[in-house]
Short mmCIF file of C-alpha atoms in Angstrom, two decimals:
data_model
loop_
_atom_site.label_atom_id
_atom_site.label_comp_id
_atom_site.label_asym_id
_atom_site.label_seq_id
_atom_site.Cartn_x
_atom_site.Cartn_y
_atom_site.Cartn_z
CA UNK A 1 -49.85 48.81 -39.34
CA UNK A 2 -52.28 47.36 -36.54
CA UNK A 3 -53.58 43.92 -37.42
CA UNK A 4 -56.83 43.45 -37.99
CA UNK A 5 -57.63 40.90 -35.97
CA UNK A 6 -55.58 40.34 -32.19
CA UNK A 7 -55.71 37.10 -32.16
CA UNK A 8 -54.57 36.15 -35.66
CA UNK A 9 -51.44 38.62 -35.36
CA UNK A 10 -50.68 36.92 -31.72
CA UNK A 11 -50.67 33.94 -33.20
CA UNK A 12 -48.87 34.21 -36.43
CA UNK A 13 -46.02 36.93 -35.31
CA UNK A 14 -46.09 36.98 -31.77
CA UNK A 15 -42.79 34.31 -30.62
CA UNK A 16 -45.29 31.40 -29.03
CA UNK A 17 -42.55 31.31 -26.43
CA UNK A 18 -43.16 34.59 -25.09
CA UNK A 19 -46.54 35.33 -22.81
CA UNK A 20 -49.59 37.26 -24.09
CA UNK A 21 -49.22 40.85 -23.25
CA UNK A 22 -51.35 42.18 -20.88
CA UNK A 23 -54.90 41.89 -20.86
CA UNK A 24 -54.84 39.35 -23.97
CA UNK A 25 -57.19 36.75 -23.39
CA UNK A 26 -56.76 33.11 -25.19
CA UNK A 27 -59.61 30.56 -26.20
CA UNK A 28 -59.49 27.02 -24.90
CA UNK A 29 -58.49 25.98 -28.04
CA UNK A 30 -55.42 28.61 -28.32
CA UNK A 31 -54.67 27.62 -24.77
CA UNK A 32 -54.39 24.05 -25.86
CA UNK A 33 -52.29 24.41 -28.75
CA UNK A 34 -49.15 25.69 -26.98
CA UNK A 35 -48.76 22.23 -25.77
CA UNK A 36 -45.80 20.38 -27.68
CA UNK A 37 -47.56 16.48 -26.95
CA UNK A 38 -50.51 14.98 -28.17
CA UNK A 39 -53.27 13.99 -25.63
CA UNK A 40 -53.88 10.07 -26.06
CA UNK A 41 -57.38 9.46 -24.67
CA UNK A 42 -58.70 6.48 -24.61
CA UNK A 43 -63.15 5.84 -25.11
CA UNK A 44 -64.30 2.02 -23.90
CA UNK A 45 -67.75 1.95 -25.74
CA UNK A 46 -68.71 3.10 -29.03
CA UNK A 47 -72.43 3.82 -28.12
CA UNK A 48 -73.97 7.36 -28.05
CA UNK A 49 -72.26 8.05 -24.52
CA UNK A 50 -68.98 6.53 -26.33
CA UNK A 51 -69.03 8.72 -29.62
CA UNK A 52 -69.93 11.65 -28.09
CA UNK A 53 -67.64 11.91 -25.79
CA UNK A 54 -65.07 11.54 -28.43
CA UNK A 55 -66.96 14.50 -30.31
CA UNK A 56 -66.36 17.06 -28.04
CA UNK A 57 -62.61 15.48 -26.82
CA UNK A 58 -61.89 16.64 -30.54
CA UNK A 59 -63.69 19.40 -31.27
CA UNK A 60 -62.19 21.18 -27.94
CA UNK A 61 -58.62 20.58 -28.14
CA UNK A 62 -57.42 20.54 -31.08
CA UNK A 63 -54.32 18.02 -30.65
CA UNK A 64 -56.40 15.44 -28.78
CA UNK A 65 -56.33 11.64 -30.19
CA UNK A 66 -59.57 9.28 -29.33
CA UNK A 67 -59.15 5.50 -29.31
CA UNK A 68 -63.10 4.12 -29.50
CA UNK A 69 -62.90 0.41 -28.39
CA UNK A 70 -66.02 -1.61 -28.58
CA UNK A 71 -66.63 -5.30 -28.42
CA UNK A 72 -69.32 -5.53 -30.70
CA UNK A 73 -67.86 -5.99 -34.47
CA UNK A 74 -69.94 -2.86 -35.07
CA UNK A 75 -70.45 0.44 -33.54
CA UNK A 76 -73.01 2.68 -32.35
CA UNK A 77 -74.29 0.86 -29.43
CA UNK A 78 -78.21 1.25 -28.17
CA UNK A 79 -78.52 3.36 -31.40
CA UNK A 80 -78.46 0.27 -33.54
CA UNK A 81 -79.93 -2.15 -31.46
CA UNK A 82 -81.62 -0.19 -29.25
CA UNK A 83 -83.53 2.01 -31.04
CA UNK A 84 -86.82 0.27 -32.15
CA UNK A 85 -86.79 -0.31 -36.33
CA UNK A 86 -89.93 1.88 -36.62
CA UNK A 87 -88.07 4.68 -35.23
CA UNK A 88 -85.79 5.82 -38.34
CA UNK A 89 -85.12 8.86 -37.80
CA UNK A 90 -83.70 8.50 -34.26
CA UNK A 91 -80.82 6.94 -35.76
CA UNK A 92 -79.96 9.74 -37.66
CA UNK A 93 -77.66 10.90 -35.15
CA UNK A 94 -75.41 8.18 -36.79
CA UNK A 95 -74.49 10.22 -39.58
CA UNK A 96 -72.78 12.53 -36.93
CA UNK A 97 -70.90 9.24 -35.15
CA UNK A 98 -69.82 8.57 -38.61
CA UNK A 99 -68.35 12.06 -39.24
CA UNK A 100 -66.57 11.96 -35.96
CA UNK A 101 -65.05 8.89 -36.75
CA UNK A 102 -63.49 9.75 -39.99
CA UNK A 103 -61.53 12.02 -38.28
CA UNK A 104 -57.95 11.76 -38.63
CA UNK A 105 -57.89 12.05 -34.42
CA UNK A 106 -59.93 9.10 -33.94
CA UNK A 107 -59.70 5.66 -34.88
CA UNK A 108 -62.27 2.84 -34.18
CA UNK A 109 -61.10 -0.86 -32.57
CA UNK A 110 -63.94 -3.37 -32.10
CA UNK A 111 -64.15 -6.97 -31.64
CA UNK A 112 -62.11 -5.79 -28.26
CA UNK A 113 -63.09 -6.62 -25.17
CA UNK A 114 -61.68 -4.29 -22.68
CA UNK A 115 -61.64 -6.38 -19.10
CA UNK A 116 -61.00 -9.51 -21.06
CA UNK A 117 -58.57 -9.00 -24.41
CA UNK A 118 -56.88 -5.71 -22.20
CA UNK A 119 -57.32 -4.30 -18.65
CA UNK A 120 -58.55 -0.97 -17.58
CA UNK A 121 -54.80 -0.78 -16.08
CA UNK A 122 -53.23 -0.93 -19.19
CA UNK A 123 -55.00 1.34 -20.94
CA UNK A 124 -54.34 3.50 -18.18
CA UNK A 125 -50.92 3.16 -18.57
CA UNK A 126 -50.50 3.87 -22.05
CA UNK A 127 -53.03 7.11 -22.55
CA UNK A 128 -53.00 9.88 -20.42
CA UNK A 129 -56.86 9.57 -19.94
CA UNK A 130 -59.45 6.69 -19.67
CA UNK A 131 -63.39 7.16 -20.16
CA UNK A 132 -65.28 4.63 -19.66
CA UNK A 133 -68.91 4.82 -21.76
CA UNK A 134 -69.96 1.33 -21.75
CA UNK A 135 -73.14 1.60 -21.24
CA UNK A 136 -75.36 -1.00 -19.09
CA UNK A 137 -75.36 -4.35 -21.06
CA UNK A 138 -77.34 -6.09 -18.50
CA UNK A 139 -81.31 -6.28 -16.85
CA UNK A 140 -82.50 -6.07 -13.67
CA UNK A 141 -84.21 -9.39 -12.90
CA UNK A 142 -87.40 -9.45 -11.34
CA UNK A 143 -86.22 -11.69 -8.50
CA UNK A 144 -89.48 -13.49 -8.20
CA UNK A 145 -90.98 -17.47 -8.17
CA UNK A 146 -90.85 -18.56 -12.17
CA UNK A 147 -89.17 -16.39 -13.73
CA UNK A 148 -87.00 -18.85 -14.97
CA UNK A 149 -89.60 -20.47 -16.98
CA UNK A 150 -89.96 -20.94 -20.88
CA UNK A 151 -91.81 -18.01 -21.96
CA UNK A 152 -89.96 -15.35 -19.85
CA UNK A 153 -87.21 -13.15 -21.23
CA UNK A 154 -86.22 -10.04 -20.56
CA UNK A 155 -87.05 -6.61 -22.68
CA UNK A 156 -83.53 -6.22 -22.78
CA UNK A 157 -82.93 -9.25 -24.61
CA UNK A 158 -86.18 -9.19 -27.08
CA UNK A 159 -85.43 -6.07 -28.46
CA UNK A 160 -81.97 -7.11 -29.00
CA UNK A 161 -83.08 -10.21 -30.82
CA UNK A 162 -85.58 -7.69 -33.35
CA UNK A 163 -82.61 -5.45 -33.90
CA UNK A 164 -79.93 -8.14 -34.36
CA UNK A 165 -77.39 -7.97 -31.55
CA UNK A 166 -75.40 -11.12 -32.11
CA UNK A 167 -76.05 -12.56 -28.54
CA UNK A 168 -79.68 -12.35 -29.00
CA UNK A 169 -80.05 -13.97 -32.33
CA UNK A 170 -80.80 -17.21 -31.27
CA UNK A 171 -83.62 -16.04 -28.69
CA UNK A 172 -86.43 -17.60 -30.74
CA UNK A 173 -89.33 -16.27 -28.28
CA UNK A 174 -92.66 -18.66 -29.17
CA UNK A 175 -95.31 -15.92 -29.81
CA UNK A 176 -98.34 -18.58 -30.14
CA UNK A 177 -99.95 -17.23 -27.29
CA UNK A 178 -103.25 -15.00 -27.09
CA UNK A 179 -101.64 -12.88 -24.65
CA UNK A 180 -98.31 -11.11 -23.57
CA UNK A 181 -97.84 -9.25 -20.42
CA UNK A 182 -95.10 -6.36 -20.14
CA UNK A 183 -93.71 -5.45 -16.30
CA UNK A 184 -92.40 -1.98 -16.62
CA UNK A 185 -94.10 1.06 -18.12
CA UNK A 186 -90.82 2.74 -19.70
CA UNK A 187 -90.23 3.46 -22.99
CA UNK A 188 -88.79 0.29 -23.85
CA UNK A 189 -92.24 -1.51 -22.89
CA UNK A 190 -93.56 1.06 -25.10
CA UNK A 191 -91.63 -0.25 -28.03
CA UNK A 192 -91.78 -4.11 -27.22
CA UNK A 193 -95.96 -3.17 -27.20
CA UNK A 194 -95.83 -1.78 -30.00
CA UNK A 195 -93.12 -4.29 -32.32
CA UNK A 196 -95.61 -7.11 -31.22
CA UNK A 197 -98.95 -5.68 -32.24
CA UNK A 198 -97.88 -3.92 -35.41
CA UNK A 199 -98.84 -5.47 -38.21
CA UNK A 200 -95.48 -7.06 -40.08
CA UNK A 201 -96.34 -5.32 -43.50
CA UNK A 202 -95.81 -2.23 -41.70
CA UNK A 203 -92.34 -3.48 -40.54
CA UNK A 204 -91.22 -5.07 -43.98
CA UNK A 205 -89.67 -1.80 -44.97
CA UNK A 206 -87.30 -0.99 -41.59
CA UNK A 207 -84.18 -2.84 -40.33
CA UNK A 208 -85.60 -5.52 -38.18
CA UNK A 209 -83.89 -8.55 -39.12
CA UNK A 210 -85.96 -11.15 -40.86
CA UNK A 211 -85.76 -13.70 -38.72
CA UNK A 212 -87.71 -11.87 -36.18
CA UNK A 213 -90.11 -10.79 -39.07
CA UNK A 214 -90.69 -14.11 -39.82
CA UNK A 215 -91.69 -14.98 -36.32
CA UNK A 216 -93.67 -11.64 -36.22
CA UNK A 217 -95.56 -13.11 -39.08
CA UNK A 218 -96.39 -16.37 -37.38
CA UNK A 219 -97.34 -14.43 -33.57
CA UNK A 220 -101.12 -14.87 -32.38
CA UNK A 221 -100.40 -11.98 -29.79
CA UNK A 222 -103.74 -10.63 -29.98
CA UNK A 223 -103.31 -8.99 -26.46
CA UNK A 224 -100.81 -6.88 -24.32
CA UNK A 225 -100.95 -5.64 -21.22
CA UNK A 226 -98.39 -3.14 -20.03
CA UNK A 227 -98.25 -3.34 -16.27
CA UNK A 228 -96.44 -0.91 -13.84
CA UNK A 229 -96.45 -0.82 -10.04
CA UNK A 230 -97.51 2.77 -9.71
CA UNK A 231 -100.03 4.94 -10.98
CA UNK A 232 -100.35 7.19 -14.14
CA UNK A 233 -98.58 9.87 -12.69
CA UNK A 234 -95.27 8.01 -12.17
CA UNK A 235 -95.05 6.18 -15.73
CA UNK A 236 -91.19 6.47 -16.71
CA UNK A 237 -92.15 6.62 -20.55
CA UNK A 238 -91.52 9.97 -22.04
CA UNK A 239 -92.73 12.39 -25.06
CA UNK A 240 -90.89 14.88 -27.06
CA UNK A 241 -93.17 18.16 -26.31
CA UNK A 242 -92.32 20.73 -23.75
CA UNK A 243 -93.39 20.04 -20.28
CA UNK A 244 -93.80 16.43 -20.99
CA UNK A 245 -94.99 15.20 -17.64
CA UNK A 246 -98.08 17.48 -17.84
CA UNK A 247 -99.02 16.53 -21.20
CA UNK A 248 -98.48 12.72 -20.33
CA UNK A 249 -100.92 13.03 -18.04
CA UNK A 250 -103.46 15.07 -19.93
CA UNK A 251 -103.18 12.63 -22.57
CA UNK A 252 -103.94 9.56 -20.35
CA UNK A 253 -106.62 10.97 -18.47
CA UNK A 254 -108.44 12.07 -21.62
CA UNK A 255 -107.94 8.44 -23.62
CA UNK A 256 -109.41 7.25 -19.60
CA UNK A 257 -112.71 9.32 -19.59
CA UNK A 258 -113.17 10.59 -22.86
CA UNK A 259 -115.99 8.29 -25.09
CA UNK A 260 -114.62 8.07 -28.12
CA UNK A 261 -116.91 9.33 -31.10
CA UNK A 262 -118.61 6.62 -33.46
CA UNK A 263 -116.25 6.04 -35.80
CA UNK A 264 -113.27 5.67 -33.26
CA UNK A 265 -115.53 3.40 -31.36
CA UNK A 266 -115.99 1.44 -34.43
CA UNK A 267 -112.71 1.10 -35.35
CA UNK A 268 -111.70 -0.28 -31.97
CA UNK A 269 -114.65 -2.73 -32.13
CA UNK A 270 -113.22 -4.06 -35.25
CA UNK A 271 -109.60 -3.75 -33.84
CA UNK A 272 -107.79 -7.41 -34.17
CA UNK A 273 -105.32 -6.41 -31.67
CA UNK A 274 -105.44 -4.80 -28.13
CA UNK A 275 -103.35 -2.89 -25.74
CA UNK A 276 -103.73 -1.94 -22.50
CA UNK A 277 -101.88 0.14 -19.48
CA UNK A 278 -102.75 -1.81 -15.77
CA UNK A 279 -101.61 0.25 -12.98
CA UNK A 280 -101.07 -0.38 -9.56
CA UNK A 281 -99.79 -4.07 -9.84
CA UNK A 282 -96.46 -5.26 -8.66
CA UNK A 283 -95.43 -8.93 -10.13
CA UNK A 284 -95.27 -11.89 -7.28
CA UNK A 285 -94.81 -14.79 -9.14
CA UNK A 286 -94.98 -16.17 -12.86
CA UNK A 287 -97.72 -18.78 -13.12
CA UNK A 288 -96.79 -21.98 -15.22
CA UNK A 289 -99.06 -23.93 -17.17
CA UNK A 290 -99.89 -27.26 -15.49
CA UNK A 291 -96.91 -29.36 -17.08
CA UNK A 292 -94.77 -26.73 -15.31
CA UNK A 293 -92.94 -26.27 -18.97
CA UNK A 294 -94.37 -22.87 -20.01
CA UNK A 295 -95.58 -19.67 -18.21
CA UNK A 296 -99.38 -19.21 -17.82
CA UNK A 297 -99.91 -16.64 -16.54
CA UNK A 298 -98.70 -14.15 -13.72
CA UNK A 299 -99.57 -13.24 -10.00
CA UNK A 300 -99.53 -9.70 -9.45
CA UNK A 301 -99.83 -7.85 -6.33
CA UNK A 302 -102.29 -4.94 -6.17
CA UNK A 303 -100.48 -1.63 -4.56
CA UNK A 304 -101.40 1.49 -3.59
CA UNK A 305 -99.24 4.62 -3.13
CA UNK A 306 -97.35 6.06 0.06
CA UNK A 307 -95.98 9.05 0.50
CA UNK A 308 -95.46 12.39 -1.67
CA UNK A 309 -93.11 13.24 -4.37
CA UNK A 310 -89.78 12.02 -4.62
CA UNK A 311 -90.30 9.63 -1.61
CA UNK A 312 -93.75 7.85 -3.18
CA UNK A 313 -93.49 4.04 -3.09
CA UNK A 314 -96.08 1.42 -3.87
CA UNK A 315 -97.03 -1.36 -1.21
CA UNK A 316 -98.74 -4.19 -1.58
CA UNK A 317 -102.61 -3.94 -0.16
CA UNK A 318 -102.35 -7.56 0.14
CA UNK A 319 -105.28 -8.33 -2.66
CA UNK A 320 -103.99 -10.18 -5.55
CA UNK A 321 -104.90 -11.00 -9.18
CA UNK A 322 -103.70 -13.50 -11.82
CA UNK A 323 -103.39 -12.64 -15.24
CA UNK A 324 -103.65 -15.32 -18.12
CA UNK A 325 -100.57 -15.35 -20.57
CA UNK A 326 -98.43 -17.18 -22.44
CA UNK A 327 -95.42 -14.71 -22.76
CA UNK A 328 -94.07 -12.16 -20.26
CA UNK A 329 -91.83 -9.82 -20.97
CA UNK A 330 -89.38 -7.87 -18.17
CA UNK A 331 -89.26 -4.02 -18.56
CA UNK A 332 -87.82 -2.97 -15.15
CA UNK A 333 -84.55 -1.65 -16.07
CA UNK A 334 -81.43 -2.15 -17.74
CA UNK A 335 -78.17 -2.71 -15.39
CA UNK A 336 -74.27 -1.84 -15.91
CA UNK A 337 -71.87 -4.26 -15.04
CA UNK A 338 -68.53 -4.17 -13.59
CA UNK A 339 -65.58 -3.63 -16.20
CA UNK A 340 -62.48 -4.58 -14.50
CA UNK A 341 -61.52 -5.61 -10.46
CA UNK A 342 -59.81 -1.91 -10.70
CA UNK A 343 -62.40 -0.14 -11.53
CA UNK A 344 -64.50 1.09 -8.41
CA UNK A 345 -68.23 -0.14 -9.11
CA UNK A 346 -71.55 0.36 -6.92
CA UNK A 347 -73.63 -2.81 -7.47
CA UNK A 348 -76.29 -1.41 -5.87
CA UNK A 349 -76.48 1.62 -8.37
CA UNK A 350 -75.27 -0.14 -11.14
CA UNK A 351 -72.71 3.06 -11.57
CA UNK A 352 -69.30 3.28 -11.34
CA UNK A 353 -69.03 6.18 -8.49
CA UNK A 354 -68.03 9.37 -9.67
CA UNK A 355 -67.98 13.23 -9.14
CA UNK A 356 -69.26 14.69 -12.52
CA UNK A 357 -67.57 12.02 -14.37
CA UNK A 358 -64.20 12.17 -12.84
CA UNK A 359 -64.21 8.38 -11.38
CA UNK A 360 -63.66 8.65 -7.54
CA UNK A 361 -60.09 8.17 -6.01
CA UNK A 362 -58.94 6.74 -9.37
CA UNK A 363 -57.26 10.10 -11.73
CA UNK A 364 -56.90 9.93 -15.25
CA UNK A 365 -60.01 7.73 -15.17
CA UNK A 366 -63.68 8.80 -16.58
CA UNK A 367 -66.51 7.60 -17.36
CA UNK A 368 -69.80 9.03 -18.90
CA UNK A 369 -73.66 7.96 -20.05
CA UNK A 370 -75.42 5.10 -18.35
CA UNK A 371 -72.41 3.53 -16.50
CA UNK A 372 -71.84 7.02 -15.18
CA UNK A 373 -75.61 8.17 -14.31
CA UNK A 374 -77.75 4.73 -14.77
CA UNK A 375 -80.10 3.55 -17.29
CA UNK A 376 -82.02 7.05 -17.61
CA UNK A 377 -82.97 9.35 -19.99
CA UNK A 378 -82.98 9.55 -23.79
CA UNK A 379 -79.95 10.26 -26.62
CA UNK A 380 -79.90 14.00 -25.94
CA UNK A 381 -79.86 13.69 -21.92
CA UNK A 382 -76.71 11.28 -22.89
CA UNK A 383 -75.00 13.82 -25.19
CA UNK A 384 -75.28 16.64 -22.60
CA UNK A 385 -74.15 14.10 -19.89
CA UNK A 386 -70.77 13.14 -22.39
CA UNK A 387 -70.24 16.77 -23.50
CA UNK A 388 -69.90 17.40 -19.86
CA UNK A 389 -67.31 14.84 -18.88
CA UNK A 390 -65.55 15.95 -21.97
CA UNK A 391 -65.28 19.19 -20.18
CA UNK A 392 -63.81 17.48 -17.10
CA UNK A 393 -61.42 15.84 -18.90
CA UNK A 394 -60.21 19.12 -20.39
CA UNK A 395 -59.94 20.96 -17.48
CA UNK A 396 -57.86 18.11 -15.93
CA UNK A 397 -55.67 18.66 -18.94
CA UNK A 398 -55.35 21.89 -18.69
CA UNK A 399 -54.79 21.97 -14.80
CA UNK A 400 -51.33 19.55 -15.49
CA UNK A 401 -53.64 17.05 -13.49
CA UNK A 402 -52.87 13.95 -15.76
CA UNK A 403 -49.85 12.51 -16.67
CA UNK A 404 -46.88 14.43 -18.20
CA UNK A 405 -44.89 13.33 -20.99
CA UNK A 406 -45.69 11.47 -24.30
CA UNK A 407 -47.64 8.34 -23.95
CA UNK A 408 -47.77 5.42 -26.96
CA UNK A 409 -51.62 5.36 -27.05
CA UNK A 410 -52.85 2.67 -29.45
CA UNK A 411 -49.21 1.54 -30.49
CA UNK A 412 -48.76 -0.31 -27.15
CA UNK A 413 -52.24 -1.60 -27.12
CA UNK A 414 -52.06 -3.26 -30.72
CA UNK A 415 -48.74 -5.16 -29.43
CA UNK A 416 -50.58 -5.75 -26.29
CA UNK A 417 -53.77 -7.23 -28.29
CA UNK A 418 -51.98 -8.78 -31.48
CA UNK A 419 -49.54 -11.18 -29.04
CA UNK A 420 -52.92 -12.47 -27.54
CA UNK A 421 -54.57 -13.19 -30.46
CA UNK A 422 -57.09 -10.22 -30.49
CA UNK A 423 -57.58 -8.91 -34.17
CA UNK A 424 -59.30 -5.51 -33.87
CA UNK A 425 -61.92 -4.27 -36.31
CA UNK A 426 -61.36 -0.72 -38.13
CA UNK A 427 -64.08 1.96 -38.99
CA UNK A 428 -63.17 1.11 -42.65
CA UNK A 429 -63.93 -2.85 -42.10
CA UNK A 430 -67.09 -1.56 -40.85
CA UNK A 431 -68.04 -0.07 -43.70
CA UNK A 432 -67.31 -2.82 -45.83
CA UNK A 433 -70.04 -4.32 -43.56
CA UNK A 434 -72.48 -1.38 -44.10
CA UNK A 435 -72.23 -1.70 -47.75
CA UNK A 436 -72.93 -5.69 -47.60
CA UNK A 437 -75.62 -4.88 -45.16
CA UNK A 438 -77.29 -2.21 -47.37
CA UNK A 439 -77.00 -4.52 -50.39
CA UNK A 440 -78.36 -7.25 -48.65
CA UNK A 441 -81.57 -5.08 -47.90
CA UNK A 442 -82.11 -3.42 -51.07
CA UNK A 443 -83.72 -6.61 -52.52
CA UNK A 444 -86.49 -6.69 -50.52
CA UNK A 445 -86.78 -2.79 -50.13
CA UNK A 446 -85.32 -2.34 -47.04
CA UNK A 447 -82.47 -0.04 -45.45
CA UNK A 448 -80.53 -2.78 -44.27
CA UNK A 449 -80.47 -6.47 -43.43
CA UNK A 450 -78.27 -6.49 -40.38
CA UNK A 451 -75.62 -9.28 -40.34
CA UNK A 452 -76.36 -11.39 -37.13
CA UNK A 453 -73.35 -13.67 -37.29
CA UNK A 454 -69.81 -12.56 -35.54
CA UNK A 455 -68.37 -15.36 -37.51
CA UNK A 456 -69.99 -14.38 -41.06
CA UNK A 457 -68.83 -10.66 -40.27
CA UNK A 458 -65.20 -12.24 -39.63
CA UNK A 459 -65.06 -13.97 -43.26
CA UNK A 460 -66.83 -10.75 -44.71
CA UNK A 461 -63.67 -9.26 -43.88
CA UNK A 462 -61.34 -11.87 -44.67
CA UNK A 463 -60.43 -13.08 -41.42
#
């Protein structure tokens, strides 16, 4: 009796020693499957980039285990303390991090510090593959006279101290000022803007931490101005509608010329706060106030544009202008560090080089996300970016490109990290940390009050 379905009777009566007859084609997964070992892979980074990577690792071989090792306590990356609090439903895609790492393939270590608690090396050496999706955990400084001052920080660092990453808890940024100047016209101005003029009633019910509530509370920030060194055209913030760049523009040039009607105009009249985009400026130097212990203001350059297209820069015209402020904030970029000395890196980038995230002249290593393409694009452009190293590392695989032979995975690693003292977190210990989070937040009606303390996490958990 011919069976139903090819592949089912190949699979269940045909000897798997034997070839396919002729003309039988196998999936991926099939063609997987006939291997006897278990792919150890190893994932440095738990952020979107980090999870998933992991996602498709498991959903396209169907023997493969993922090791996620993050330093934070917690996981999830930029999507926790990235993502601004009045976003919500960005973070959504959490749910599907979750569901990946329940799986009985993948296993969650934070509190590890991979460079510092283990090397790159010996990772390497005990999985057959490495992928690096740290992310880029640093900021691109503005390199100019002041910027050291009291009343400088970078976006980077303010939105991590709204959203409670424990290294920016203590940031306490003095928001007594009239007005706040942004350098940068990305998205991440966009939220900083917006997190300092909203009114904190209208935050009371998200996950911003309380401390920075309470500070919101107390802020005279009447003013920002979002400043960016080239015109309207080249602004890198973004909007979710098709052919963004077009209706970007349409929508700036119509707020520009447009007179609003009579009540609009009204409403802005009686408007407490203000914001404002100021093109063509390029920062030279933060002004401090005359005790020289607090900015006052900034110097910016005014530019104008050269060239076309891709190869458009702005130059200085050599007329300046001061601006008045008491805070200024740096939006001009996040920046990846180096991970390990053995790790190719290109400073200038900020990317460790690679050819489709196959890590040049280094095999069995990966990397995907920021650290692989810089500090661009949104969630999805990540999770097309991870899906496709994911594929590399497959194909690798499949090709007999990586090592042969059984290797101990986390096994060695835990011996590795337990003689030096390193006690890893598990995706269960997180979610004792959820619940205490979620409890804590209920009270006052919101989602969450994020735990800001390593050390408090640590007893949580009954370290």
């Amino acid at each position: 009796m011919a069976p139903r379905c090819w592949r089912w009777w190949y699979w269940t009566a045909w000897p798997r020693t034997r070839p396919p007859p002729a003309g039988c084609t196998l999936s991926v997964r099939q063609q997987f499957s006939t291997q006897e070992q278990t792919p150890q892979i190893c994932v440095v980074g738990s952020g979107p980039a980090g999870f998933y990577t992991a996602q498709h690792l498991l959903k396209h071989h169907p023997r493969a285990h993922v090791d996620i090792f993050e330093k934070q306590l917690v996981p999830f990356g930029l999507v926790r303390f990235g993502v601004a609090p009045d976003h919500p439903e960005v973070k959504n895609v959490i749910n599907t991090f979750t569901q990946t790492a329940h799986s009985d393939r993948c296993a969650f270590h934070g509190n590890v510090v991979v460079g510092r608690d283990v090397t790159v090396p010996e990772l390497r050496e005990a999985y057959h593959a490495v992928v690096l999706s740290y992310g880029a955990e640093d900021h691109q400084a503005l390199g100019i006279p002041g910027e050291e001052l009291p009343g400088v920080f970078s976006a980077r660092a303010f939105v991590g101290w709204y959203n409670g990453l424990p290294e920016n808890r203590e940031l306490a940024p003095d928001l007594s000022c009239d007005t706040a100047v942004i350098l940068g016209q990305g998205n991440v101005a966009l939220d900083v803007a917006r997190i300092l003029l909203t009114p904190p009633e209208h935050l009371e019910k998200t996950d911003i931490t309380e401390a920075a509530l309470g500070v919101l509370r107390q802020s005279r920030v009447k003013t920002v101005w979002i400043v960016g060194r080239r015109g309207p055209l080249q602004v890198a913030f973004t909007i979710k509608v098709p052919r963004p760049r077009k209706r970007l523009t349409e929508l700036l040039l119509r707020t520009a010329t447009e007179k609003p009607g009579a009540e609009e105009a009204a409403r802005q009249a009686s408007a407490s706060r203000t914001w404002g985009l100021r093109f063509f400026r390029s920062p030279q130097q933060v002004l401090p106030s005359p005790d020289g212990r607090q900015v006052a203001g900034i110097r910016l350059a005014v530019t104008r544009l050269e060239g076309v297209g891709d190869t458009t820069r702005a130059v200085p015209t050599g007329d300046v202008e001061d601006l008045p402020c008491g805070l200024v904030l740096s939006s001009v970029g996040y920046k990846s560090r180096p991970i390990d000395h053995s790790v190719p890196f290109d400073p200038k980038l900020g990317v460790i080089p690679n050819m489709e995230g196959r890590v040049v002249d280094v095999p069995g290593l990966y990397c995907s996300g920021w650290v692989k393409r810089g500090p661009t694009g949104v969630i999805a452009t990540t999770m097309t970016d991870s899906f496709l190293t994911g594929q590399m590392l497959l194909q690798d695989l499949k090709a007999g490109l990586l090592p042969s032979g059984p290797r101990p995975g986390y096994v060695a690693i835990e011996a590795l990290l337990s003689s030096r003292g390193v006690r890893p977190v598990s995706f269960s210990d997180w979610e004792k940390l959820d619940a205490e989070e979620v409890s804590r937040g209920q009270g006052t009606g919101k989602p969450r009050e994020k735990l800001l303390d390593p050390q408090e996490m640590l007893r949580l958990l009954g370290r």
